[in-house]
Amino acid sequence: MKLKNSLLNQYLLIILLAIMIVPISFLFISIVFFNYLLIDEEPNKYQNGADLEAMWHAEAQSLSGASNEQINEKLIKIKNEYSEASVFWVDETGKTMGKLPENQPVPPIWSTSLTIDFMKKNRGLEADPYTVVSLIGKQKDEGFMVLQVPRSVMLSTGQSLQDRYSFAIILSVVAILAIFIFISWIFFYKIRKRLLRLQRAMSNPTESGIPDSISVEKKDEIGQLEVSFNEMIHQLEDSRIREKEEEMLRRQLIANLSHDLRTPLTTIRGHAFSLKKEELSNKGKESLDLIDNKIGYLGQLIENLLSYTLLTTGKYPYYPERTDMVRLVRTSFAAWYPVFEGAGFQMEVEFPEETFYWEVDPQRMERVLDNFYQNIYRHARKGAYIGVKIDAPLQQIIIEDRGPGMRGESIEKGAGIGLSIVSLMLKDMRLKWETDTGNQGTIIKIRKSS
Amino acid sequence: MRRILYIEDDLEIGSWVQEDLEQRGFNVKWLKTGEGAEKAVIHSDLVVLDVMLPGLDGFTVGQRLKKEAPQIPILMLSARTAVDDKLQGLQFADDYVTKPFHPDELAARIEVLLRRSGLSASNEIKLAHICVNLSENTIIDQRNGEEIILTGKQYQIFMHFIKHPNQILTKEQIYESVWGEQYMEGDKTLMVHIRYLREKIEKNPGSPEIIETIRGIGYRVKQ
C-alpha cells in the first residue's frame, strides 16, 4: 500500500507536529513579532548609553565660549529632544546655572567634595539614573554639564517589546497548541466516525438478512476495510442465491421423484382394477386386493419419505397459528371415522365443551394425527378399538388403541418413518408425545413440552 | 350426459381413466396438454386436472380455467407430494386426489362435486322414507306422498348434508357454511335447528335414521 494513502502517514505527521510544535511555534512567533514589530517601532533613542554620551560630549564641546544664555538655550533644546532626560549645568565657579526640569534636587553650589561624591555615586553600569558628565568648552574650563536618564527608559526596543507583548506571545503559543489538539482530535474523530459507520452498516441487515454494501470514499486502511466488507456482502449474497437455487432444485427433485414413483403406481393400480373386472378365481381376486393394498401403502410410504427428507432439511412448510385444538382434533377424526367404522372398530371419543389453543401449524398437526390414526388402522386392527380424548385442563390429546403395542409384531411393520415424522413435527411445534405401550394396547399423549 | 374435461399427459393413466369414467356413464374429453383447455372448459360440467403437465403446469392451467369459468368445479390429480401441492393447489381447486388414486374414489369425488353444482346422476335422492328432488327442490314423504316444507335454515342445513354425502360434518363446519360466520363454542342454535329438522323428516326423531348423530363429532347423512 502506498504511504501516501496511509493513515500511518497522517499519524506520523501529527506526532512530528507534536514534537516540533513548542520550539517551532516559539521561534515562529518570535520571528513574526520581531520582524513585523521591530520594523514598525521607532528605535529607542535612550537605549544606547554610548550614543548618549557621545552626543553629550559633542554638545559640551560645541558650547565652547558660549554665553550663559546660549548654554541655557542649548539645554532647553536638548531637553525638548530628550524629554525623559534631566539636565543641568554648572559654571566654572561651581555654581549651578540652569537645570531642567527645575524641581530636580541639584545643589546650588558644587564644592569639590560634593562633585567627587556625585561622580562616585553615579558611576558604573548599574547606577540609576544613567549619568553623563561633560566638561564644557574645548579647554574644559568653562564648567560642566550633566545629563541624567532613568535606566527604565533605556531598555532596548526588543526588551521593551518583549515586556509589552509577552502576554500575546504566550497566548499565541497556547492558541497554536489548541489548534494542534484540535487537528489531532479531528484526525481521530474522523477515524471513529468511519468505523462507527462501518459498524452500523454491519449490524443493520436488510430484509434479506444481509447488510447493504457501503460506499467507499477513501483509499486508506479503513477504505480497504470497507472494500473488503463490500466483497464479503457480495459473497454472502451470492451464496444466498446459490442456497435458494439449491433449495429450488431439491424441491423440484422431490416433486419429480414423487411424480416418477407415483405415476407407474397409478398405472399398476389402474391395470389391477381393470383385471378385477375379468373372470377371476377367488385366489386371483385376493391377490388383486393385496396388490391394491400394497399400492396404497407404497403411495403412503413415498409421501412419508419425501416429507421426512423435507423435514430433516428444514424445508417442510411451517405456518404456526393460534389453533382451537378441540376443533382440530374433532375435524381430523371426523375424516377418519368412516374408515374405522368400515374396519369394525369400536370408537370412543371424548371432546370437552371447553377448548384450549395451541400455537401450531394446523396442517402439520393434522398430519401428525393422520399418522397416528394410520398406524392404528394398519397395526392395531386386532384390538379393533380407538379412543380419541382431549383433556382440556391438562391440555393433552390422548389417542388409545388395543392393538399388539408398538413393540409387537404387525403384518405391515415398516421402518417407523411415520413416527419419525411425527416426532420431528411435534418438536418443531414445541410439543412432545409420550407412549405407554404394551401387548394390551398403546396410549399416546400429546402435550406441550415444558 | 355429464361432460368431463380431463387433462392428463400420461398416456397410460389417461386412457385408463377415460375408459373407466366412460364406463361409469360420463362423457370424457381428454386433452394431453393444457392447450385448448380454456375453450373446451365452456362445454364441460367438471374438469379433472393433472398437476404435472408439459408446458404450462397444472396450477397455471387450473387458475386460467377458474378465471374463464368460475362455476365449473375442478378436481386436481397430483402425483407430487402433498407437501407443496396442497397449499398451492387447493386455492382454486374444488377437490384434490393424490396418485395412486383408486378409480372408485375418483368417481365418488366427481359425483360429489357434480352434485354440489347441481348436476347429479339422478335428480332424485332417496333417504329412508323420503325422496329429495334436486331439480324441483322438493322433499316428499313417500309414505303418504306429502311434501315436507322446511324453513330457510332447515333447508340450507339439509342441502349441506346432501352435498356432502357420507361425510361426517362437525357442528362448526355446518354452522359456518350455513350461517357464514364463526361458530362460537357452546352455541346451541344449530342443535335446535337440527332437532326441528328431524321432527319434520324423521319417522321417529328420538332415533333418527336419516341424520345420524356421531357422538362427540358431528352428524352424517348416508346415501
XYZ file of C-alpha atoms in Angstrom:
673
model
C 0.000 0.000 0.000
C 1.214 3.428 -0.793
C 2.352 5.531 2.121
C 0.511 8.484 0.604
C -2.836 6.835 1.234
C -1.959 5.501 4.638
C -3.403 6.576 7.930
C 0.052 5.840 9.324
C 1.384 8.700 7.257
C -1.107 11.118 8.712
C -0.450 9.819 12.192
C 3.332 10.249 11.818
C 2.760 13.784 10.615
C 0.760 14.568 13.714
C 3.386 13.028 16.002
C 6.081 15.032 14.265
C 3.987 18.123 14.691
C 3.583 17.294 18.376
C 7.328 17.055 18.883
C 8.096 20.188 16.932
C 5.228 22.385 17.889
C 6.616 24.058 21.020
C 10.039 25.089 19.763
C 8.795 25.834 16.298
C 5.876 27.843 17.459
C 8.086 29.926 19.759
C 10.554 30.501 17.003
C 7.870 31.259 14.526
C 6.028 33.628 16.792
C 9.216 35.404 17.757
C 10.167 35.804 14.128
C 6.747 37.125 13.331
C 6.769 39.544 16.224
C 10.232 40.901 15.842
C 10.169 41.083 12.113
C 6.917 42.931 11.982
C 7.014 44.964 15.152
C 10.668 45.963 15.102
C 10.281 47.479 11.684
C 7.222 49.422 12.715
C 8.597 50.516 16.077
C 10.746 53.721 16.371
C 14.163 52.759 17.740
C 14.574 53.899 21.329
C 16.982 56.863 21.331
C 17.807 56.282 25.009
C 18.715 52.656 24.579
C 22.412 53.148 23.902
C 24.364 54.860 26.676
C 27.434 55.315 24.446
C 25.390 57.224 21.883
C 24.015 59.465 24.604
C 27.500 60.048 25.947
C 28.965 60.878 22.543
C 26.066 63.249 21.832
C 26.553 64.937 25.235
C 30.293 65.333 24.837
C 29.841 66.765 21.359
C 27.296 69.286 22.600
C 29.575 70.246 25.500
C 32.461 70.829 23.130
C 30.315 72.844 20.778
C 29.393 75.184 23.614
C 32.949 76.361 23.929
C 32.983 80.097 24.632
C 29.234 80.313 24.673
C 27.410 82.709 26.960
C 25.254 81.553 29.791
C 22.129 82.271 27.746
C 23.407 80.261 24.816
C 24.126 77.343 27.097
C 20.673 77.531 28.670
C 19.052 77.665 25.239
C 21.010 74.653 24.135
C 19.962 72.738 27.195
C 16.319 73.628 26.597
C 16.679 72.366 23.045
C 18.249 69.124 24.199
C 15.663 68.727 26.888
C 12.962 69.110 24.249
C 14.545 66.409 22.221
C 15.202 64.059 25.162
C 12.134 64.685 27.268
C 12.773 61.727 29.567
C 16.216 63.026 30.499
C 17.007 65.647 33.084
C 19.850 68.095 32.521
C 21.704 70.815 34.418
C 24.941 72.726 34.090
C 27.412 74.215 36.467
C 29.771 77.085 35.591
C 33.480 77.186 36.187
C 32.936 78.674 39.661
C 30.926 75.660 40.831
C 27.543 77.354 40.741
C 24.512 75.608 39.263
C 23.405 77.812 36.405
C 20.459 76.044 34.903
C 18.511 72.842 35.410
C 15.724 71.163 33.556
C 13.351 70.289 34.944
C 13.534 72.935 37.562
C 12.497 70.796 40.507
C 15.378 68.327 40.482
C 17.420 68.169 43.665
C 20.633 69.697 42.451
C 22.831 71.522 44.917
C 23.191 75.228 44.010
C 26.888 75.326 44.822
C 29.230 72.484 43.900
C 32.136 72.083 46.265
C 34.939 69.816 45.237
C 33.896 67.076 47.646
C 30.291 67.291 46.534
C 31.348 66.980 42.952
C 33.509 63.961 43.650
C 30.716 62.372 45.653
C 28.272 62.954 42.799
C 30.688 61.427 40.325
C 31.216 58.422 42.547
C 27.568 57.852 43.150
C 26.600 57.988 39.520
C 29.332 55.868 38.148
C 29.082 52.320 36.894
C 26.733 50.186 34.822
C 24.123 49.785 37.483
C 23.840 53.390 38.611
C 20.423 54.778 38.076
C 19.839 57.241 36.605
C 22.394 56.841 33.893
C 24.585 59.923 34.154
C 26.862 61.609 31.640
C 29.071 64.458 32.786
C 30.771 66.602 30.164
C 33.145 69.459 30.679
C 32.079 72.461 28.614
C 34.432 74.043 26.131
C 37.434 72.878 24.226
C 39.690 73.672 27.097
C 37.285 72.037 29.508
C 37.444 75.049 31.772
C 34.055 76.559 31.274
C 32.220 74.395 33.805
C 30.370 71.096 33.216
C 27.013 69.881 32.203
C 25.165 66.749 33.304
C 22.687 64.535 31.510
C 20.724 62.048 33.534
C 18.448 59.410 32.010
C 16.485 56.949 34.126
C 17.556 53.410 33.406
C 13.946 52.446 32.924
C 13.705 54.336 29.637
C 16.984 52.960 28.414
C 15.651 49.493 27.651
C 16.336 48.289 24.154
C 13.442 48.162 21.651
C 13.382 44.372 21.789
C 13.304 44.329 25.539
C 10.514 46.808 25.752
C 8.569 44.923 23.071
C 9.034 41.696 24.920
C 7.751 43.336 28.055
C 4.763 44.718 26.304
C 3.858 41.676 24.176
C 4.884 38.693 26.335
C 1.237 38.035 27.139
C 0.352 37.963 23.453
C 3.195 35.561 22.740
C 2.053 33.117 25.402
C -1.463 33.432 24.131
C -0.308 32.661 20.605
C 1.569 29.594 21.768
C -1.492 28.408 23.636
C -3.566 29.030 20.541
C -1.165 27.028 18.399
C -1.253 24.164 20.899
C -5.033 24.318 20.866
C -5.043 24.138 17.093
C -2.743 21.124 17.281
C -5.031 19.384 19.752
C -7.963 20.226 17.532
C -6.238 18.760 14.479
C -5.394 15.524 16.243
C -8.929 15.357 17.609
C -10.280 15.804 14.079
C -7.970 13.033 12.912
C -9.271 10.528 15.460
C -12.833 11.780 15.261
C -12.889 11.095 11.547
C -11.488 7.597 12.027
C -14.010 6.937 14.750
C -16.880 8.214 12.632
C -15.955 5.977 9.733
C -15.519 2.954 11.985
C -18.911 3.608 13.507
C -20.460 3.906 10.055
C -18.991 0.527 9.192
C -20.255 -0.925 12.450
C -23.769 0.392 11.795
C -23.695 -0.980 8.245
C -22.721 -4.402 9.607
C -25.371 -4.512 12.284
C -28.258 -3.281 10.121
C -29.293 -6.179 7.933
C -31.802 -5.512 5.163
C -34.914 -7.603 4.595
C -32.833 -10.332 3.033
C -30.850 -10.625 6.274
C -27.658 -9.381 4.652
C -26.401 -5.841 5.315
C -26.227 -3.385 2.434
C -22.868 -2.688 0.883
C -21.437 0.748 1.645
C -19.841 3.453 -0.474
C -16.050 3.661 -0.303
C -14.795 7.250 -0.199
C -11.115 6.995 0.673
C -8.349 4.594 -0.178
C -6.726 4.319 3.246
C -6.858 1.361 5.630
C -10.495 1.949 6.601
C -11.343 2.383 2.936
C -9.793 -1.005 2.288
C -11.758 -2.455 5.160
C -14.904 -1.099 3.531
C -13.916 -2.629 0.216
C -13.395 -5.998 1.919
C -16.706 -5.594 3.708
C -18.452 -4.992 0.386
C -16.761 -8.033 -1.097
C -17.948 -10.107 1.818
C -21.505 -8.814 1.314
C -21.364 -9.784 -2.339
C -20.146 -13.238 -1.433
C -22.915 -13.605 1.097
C -25.492 -12.527 -1.457
C -24.077 -14.940 -3.980
C -24.177 -17.798 -1.531
C -27.721 -16.858 -0.536
C -28.766 -17.006 -4.176
C -26.961 -20.323 -4.597
C -28.660 -21.646 -1.494
C -32.056 -20.647 -2.865
C -31.268 -22.274 -6.172
C -30.218 -25.432 -4.390
C -33.393 -25.386 -2.362
C -35.430 -24.945 -5.525
C -33.555 -27.828 -7.119
C -34.113 -30.033 -4.104
C -37.827 -29.261 -4.042
C -38.014 -29.832 -7.768
C -36.145 -33.097 -7.376
C -38.504 -34.268 -4.672
C -41.547 -33.250 -6.692
C -40.196 -35.045 -9.756
C -39.204 -38.093 -7.775
C -42.649 -38.263 -6.269
C -44.176 -37.909 -9.697
C -41.935 -40.547 -11.235
C -42.754 -43.030 -8.488
C -46.463 -42.388 -8.263
C -47.265 -42.350 -11.948
C -46.349 -46.009 -12.521
C -48.111 -46.911 -9.270
C -51.259 -45.297 -10.624
C -50.908 -47.280 -13.824
C -50.443 -50.504 -11.870
C -53.490 -49.759 -9.800
C -55.448 -48.996 -12.955
C -54.480 -52.305 -14.515
C -55.210 -54.192 -11.326
C -58.607 -52.565 -11.295
C -59.245 -53.493 -14.918
C -58.107 -57.030 -14.195
C -60.569 -57.279 -11.363
C -63.397 -56.889 -13.806
C -62.295 -60.019 -15.643
C -63.413 -63.523 -14.671
C -61.110 -64.481 -11.836
C -60.839 -67.156 -9.201
C -61.203 -66.118 -5.584
C -57.481 -66.501 -5.125
C -56.865 -64.194 -8.073
C -59.207 -61.624 -6.568
C -57.425 -61.875 -3.230
C -54.111 -61.280 -4.961
C -55.503 -58.224 -6.669
C -56.776 -56.884 -3.367
C -53.337 -57.409 -1.898
C -51.770 -55.592 -4.856
C -54.187 -52.733 -4.392
C -53.466 -52.632 -0.689
C -49.723 -52.550 -1.280
C -50.074 -49.818 -3.829
C -51.827 -47.684 -1.239
C -49.119 -48.498 1.267
C -46.369 -47.613 -1.202
C -48.042 -44.321 -2.014
C -48.118 -43.516 1.659
C -44.514 -44.549 2.068
C -43.406 -42.273 -0.773
C -45.274 -39.413 0.805
C -43.667 -40.087 4.177
C -40.204 -40.486 2.727
C -40.361 -37.193 0.915
C -41.892 -35.430 3.891
C -39.131 -36.802 6.056
C -36.484 -35.523 3.659
C -38.062 -32.085 3.658
C -38.451 -32.074 7.423
C -34.882 -33.058 8.193
C -33.560 -30.365 5.861
C -35.895 -27.780 7.351
C -37.741 -27.257 4.071
C -41.143 -28.526 5.137
C -43.662 -25.661 5.179
C -44.337 -24.358 8.660
C -47.041 -21.763 9.365
C -47.890 -21.765 13.058
C -51.072 -20.026 14.206
C -53.310 -19.965 17.263
C -55.382 -23.095 16.825
C -58.512 -24.357 18.524
C -57.288 -27.834 19.412
C -60.644 -29.490 20.178
C -61.960 -28.368 16.839
C -58.862 -29.532 15.002
C -58.866 -32.991 16.573
C -62.594 -33.383 16.046
C -62.428 -32.405 12.383
C -59.455 -34.637 11.713
C -61.098 -37.602 13.396
C -64.366 -36.958 11.518
C -62.492 -37.724 8.291
C -61.172 -40.987 9.710
C -64.397 -42.082 11.347
C -65.805 -43.881 8.268
C -62.501 -45.703 7.795
C -62.501 -47.102 11.343
C -66.225 -47.701 11.123
C -65.678 -49.719 7.961
C -62.974 -51.780 9.632
C -65.327 -52.559 12.506
C -63.511 -50.569 15.143
C -65.151 -49.637 18.378
C -64.749 -45.905 18.683
C -64.726 -43.775 21.779
C -64.425 -40.033 21.562
C -64.387 -37.566 24.398
C -64.233 -33.916 23.491
C -64.842 -31.338 26.207
C -67.076 -28.271 25.839
C -64.175 -26.085 26.886
C -61.415 -25.865 24.353
C -57.843 -24.639 24.505
C -55.490 -23.089 21.985
C -52.021 -24.065 20.885
C -49.640 -22.162 18.656
C -49.231 -24.842 15.982
C -49.326 -25.328 12.228
C -52.768 -26.902 11.635
C -51.576 -28.738 8.506
C -48.727 -30.332 10.422
C -50.927 -31.123 13.385
C -53.385 -32.896 11.087
C -50.520 -34.777 9.544
C -49.356 -35.900 12.975
C -52.823 -37.134 13.911
C -53.239 -38.785 10.493
C -50.045 -40.709 11.065
C -51.239 -41.949 14.451
C -54.632 -42.952 13.038
C -52.954 -44.601 10.085
C -50.756 -46.634 12.397
C -53.720 -47.750 14.468
C -55.711 -48.625 11.372
C -52.819 -50.603 9.974
C -51.232 -52.207 13.023
C -53.916 -52.332 15.725
C -56.787 -53.943 13.857
C -56.648 -56.890 16.203
C -57.777 -54.694 19.088
C -60.468 -53.065 16.911
C -60.641 -50.145 19.273
C -59.704 -46.497 19.012
C -60.202 -43.865 21.673
C -59.615 -40.186 20.989
C -59.825 -37.944 24.006
C -58.944 -34.413 24.879
C -58.067 -33.471 28.399
C -58.696 -29.728 28.434
C -57.482 -28.934 31.988
C -54.192 -30.728 31.386
C -54.103 -29.626 27.737
C -53.374 -33.006 26.243
C -54.598 -35.132 23.393
C -54.910 -38.831 24.155
C -55.111 -41.497 21.461
C -55.668 -45.050 22.595
C -55.777 -48.431 20.910
C -55.909 -52.068 21.989
C -53.503 -53.413 19.430
C -50.419 -55.531 20.000
C -48.383 -52.495 21.091
C -45.609 -50.722 19.290
C -43.095 -53.422 20.099
C -45.495 -56.099 18.993
C -45.475 -57.812 15.649
C -47.584 -56.404 12.878
C -48.016 -57.689 9.385
C -47.238 -54.311 7.903
C -44.409 -53.234 10.114
C -42.255 -50.612 8.411
C -39.186 -48.622 9.282
C -41.256 -46.382 11.509
C -40.761 -43.392 9.269
C -44.279 -42.195 10.057
C -43.415 -41.890 13.740
C -40.116 -40.186 12.954
C -42.092 -37.577 11.038
C -44.431 -37.220 13.996
C -41.508 -36.634 16.356
C -39.863 -34.061 14.112
C -43.079 -32.161 13.513
C -44.074 -32.108 17.165
C -40.621 -30.976 18.176
C -40.841 -28.019 15.772
C -44.174 -27.056 17.326
C -42.756 -27.340 20.865
C -44.913 -30.351 21.614
C -43.971 -33.789 22.776
C -45.583 -37.176 22.731
C -45.409 -39.951 25.223
C -46.363 -43.535 24.686
C -47.451 -46.146 27.106
C -47.362 -49.311 25.093
C -47.764 -52.953 25.945
C -49.275 -56.017 24.435
C -52.696 -54.847 25.650
C -52.550 -51.682 23.628
C -50.978 -48.277 23.322
C -51.793 -44.908 24.835
C -50.328 -41.861 23.131
C -50.383 -38.491 24.853
C -49.550 -35.282 23.040
C -48.854 -32.255 25.160
C -46.734 -29.156 25.346
C -43.107 -29.764 26.072
C -42.257 -27.830 29.168
C -74.862 -36.739 -20.282
C -72.397 -35.189 -17.860
C -69.321 -33.908 -19.597
C -65.891 -34.126 -18.053
C -62.835 -32.310 -19.348
C -59.852 -34.460 -18.429
C -56.354 -33.011 -18.782
C -53.582 -35.575 -18.334
C -50.204 -36.007 -20.015
C -49.561 -39.622 -19.060
C -50.944 -41.776 -21.842
C -51.392 -44.989 -19.849
C -53.205 -43.351 -16.976
C -55.124 -41.121 -19.354
C -56.552 -43.899 -21.478
C -57.388 -45.974 -18.433
C -59.162 -43.161 -16.608
C -61.018 -42.113 -19.744
C -62.217 -45.653 -20.276
C -63.191 -46.108 -16.651
C -65.121 -42.850 -16.465
C -66.869 -43.521 -19.744
C -67.959 -46.882 -18.430
C -69.420 -45.061 -15.469
C -71.502 -43.011 -17.788
C -69.547 -39.814 -18.218
C -68.743 -38.116 -21.472
C -64.983 -37.598 -21.264
C -62.942 -35.214 -23.377
C -59.273 -35.939 -22.816
C -56.566 -33.362 -23.553
C -52.882 -34.258 -23.338
C -51.752 -30.703 -22.635
C -53.253 -27.544 -21.216
C -53.589 -26.069 -24.696
C -57.147 -25.553 -25.803
C -58.423 -26.224 -22.306
C -59.825 -22.730 -21.966
C -62.067 -23.271 -24.997
C -63.085 -26.774 -24.004
C -64.000 -25.831 -20.445
C -67.117 -23.983 -21.573
C -68.572 -27.247 -22.895
C -67.842 -29.156 -19.704
C -69.504 -29.776 -16.365
C -66.343 -30.654 -14.491
C -62.578 -30.579 -15.001
C -60.186 -33.304 -13.863
C -56.725 -31.766 -13.997
C -53.317 -33.344 -13.593
C -50.776 -31.162 -11.794
C -47.741 -32.240 -13.801
C -48.292 -31.182 -17.384
C -45.738 -30.444 -20.085
C -45.544 -26.782 -20.947
C -47.853 -24.946 -18.621
C -48.105 -26.660 -15.280
C -51.419 -27.796 -13.912
C -51.690 -24.991 -11.384
C -51.424 -22.324 -14.064
C -53.917 -24.120 -16.284
C -56.283 -24.536 -13.337
C -56.101 -20.882 -12.421
C -56.852 -19.880 -16.007
C -59.779 -22.257 -16.211
C -61.170 -20.948 -12.963
C -60.936 -17.431 -14.350
C -62.613 -18.477 -17.592
C -65.415 -20.487 -15.989
C -65.590 -19.995 -12.216
C -68.728 -22.138 -11.829
C -67.136 -25.319 -13.245
C -65.642 -27.438 -10.454
C -62.026 -28.531 -10.779
C -60.672 -31.770 -9.347
C -56.893 -31.892 -9.154
C -54.947 -35.084 -9.664
C -51.444 -34.963 -8.362
C -48.506 -37.280 -8.406
C -46.400 -34.834 -6.499
C -46.012 -34.924 -2.793
C -48.839 -33.352 -0.908
C -46.455 -31.103 0.986
C -46.144 -28.307 -1.525
C -49.126 -29.070 -3.731
C -51.870 -28.912 -1.178
C -51.248 -25.336 -0.205
C -50.970 -24.022 -3.734
C -53.381 -26.325 -5.445
C -56.404 -26.106 -3.253
C -56.670 -22.368 -3.598
C -58.576 -22.742 -6.820
C -59.276 -26.474 -6.972
C -62.526 -27.742 -5.516
C -61.081 -31.084 -4.576
C -57.834 -32.952 -4.677
C -56.907 -36.582 -5.260
C -53.396 -37.896 -4.867
C -51.974 -40.576 -7.135
C -52.091 -43.514 -6.946
C -55.809 -42.965 -6.605
C -58.425 -45.662 -6.691
C -60.905 -45.341 -9.595
C -63.848 -45.756 -7.222
C -62.563 -42.896 -5.129
C -62.109 -40.691 -8.176
C -65.638 -41.469 -9.399
C -67.073 -40.805 -5.937
C -65.333 -37.432 -5.697
C -66.534 -36.475 -9.171
C -70.048 -37.439 -8.192
C -69.917 -35.276 -5.065
C -68.579 -32.276 -6.950
C -71.227 -32.599 -9.639
C -73.955 -32.856 -7.064
C -72.701 -29.686 -5.392
C -73.033 -27.855 -8.672
C -76.459 -29.375 -9.199
C -75.562 -31.988 -11.780
C -76.315 -35.253 -10.081
C -76.622 -38.582 -11.879
C -80.239 -38.631 -10.935
C -82.336 -35.765 -9.776
C -83.840 -37.839 -7.050
C -82.138 -38.991 -3.893
C -83.865 -41.492 -1.665
C -83.126 -41.355 2.031
C -85.067 -43.884 4.084
C -88.699 -42.915 3.592
C -88.117 -39.508 1.997
C -87.256 -38.585 -1.561
C -85.340 -35.439 -2.385
C -85.867 -33.984 -5.823
C -82.941 -31.756 -6.629
C -84.293 -30.165 -9.784
C -87.616 -29.240 -8.231
C -86.196 -28.599 -4.770
C -88.856 -30.715 -3.130
C -88.755 -33.250 -0.313
C -91.514 -35.839 -0.473
C -92.534 -38.164 2.328
C -93.077 -41.363 0.364
C -95.307 -42.903 2.993
C -98.115 -40.512 2.178
C -96.759 -38.588 -0.844
C -96.894 -35.290 1.008
C -94.285 -32.613 0.566
C -92.245 -31.717 3.604
C -91.883 -27.944 3.909
C -88.670 -26.756 5.545
C -87.748 -23.274 6.760
C -84.879 -21.461 5.077
C -82.217 -22.520 7.560
C -83.532 -26.076 7.850
C -83.396 -26.399 4.071
C -79.869 -24.985 3.942
C -78.687 -27.402 6.600
C -80.375 -30.326 4.881
C -78.883 -29.419 1.480
C -75.462 -29.120 3.071
C -75.796 -32.755 4.143
C -76.985 -33.766 0.673
C -73.973 -32.110 -0.927
C -71.595 -33.844 1.452
C -72.945 -37.370 1.468
C -71.437 -39.967 3.801
C -69.174 -37.324 5.256
C -69.164 -36.620 8.948
C -69.715 -32.911 9.404
C -68.802 -31.253 12.657
C -71.145 -28.675 14.095
C -68.552 -25.976 13.400
C -68.407 -26.931 9.730
C -72.176 -26.953 9.320
C -72.719 -23.740 11.236
C -70.022 -21.853 9.397
C -71.139 -22.888 5.922
C -74.870 -22.309 6.591
C -74.678 -19.145 8.700
C -71.472 -17.891 7.128
C -69.965 -16.762 10.404
C -67.557 -18.045 13.019
C -69.004 -20.726 15.282
C -68.938 -19.805 18.959
C -68.271 -22.635 21.345
C -71.416 -23.511 23.332
C -73.830 -22.083 20.749
C -76.976 -24.251 20.721
C -78.593 -22.686 17.615
C -77.527 -25.479 15.294
C -78.677 -28.222 17.672
C -82.068 -26.567 17.930
C -82.382 -26.329 14.153
C -81.372 -29.937 13.689
C -83.903 -31.010 16.276
C -86.706 -29.206 14.371
C -85.366 -30.576 11.068
C -85.502 -34.103 12.452
C -89.018 -33.610 13.717
C -90.043 -32.841 10.151
C -88.149 -35.529 8.219
C -87.518 -38.426 10.595
C -90.024 -41.173 11.274
C -89.008 -41.202 14.879
C -86.978 -38.112 15.861
C -85.896 -39.941 19.040
C -83.911 -42.491 16.992
C -83.099 -40.714 13.730
C -82.460 -42.739 10.549
C -81.561 -40.014 8.099
C -79.451 -37.504 10.028
C -77.207 -39.667 12.098
C -75.509 -38.282 15.194
C -71.877 -39.276 15.543
C -71.366 -38.818 19.213
C -68.780 -36.248 20.128
C -68.019 -35.451 16.497
C -70.998 -34.318 14.457
C -73.641 -35.504 12.043
C -73.798 -37.575 8.902
C -76.285 -38.339 6.166
C -75.568 -41.622 4.453
C -76.719 -42.213 0.911
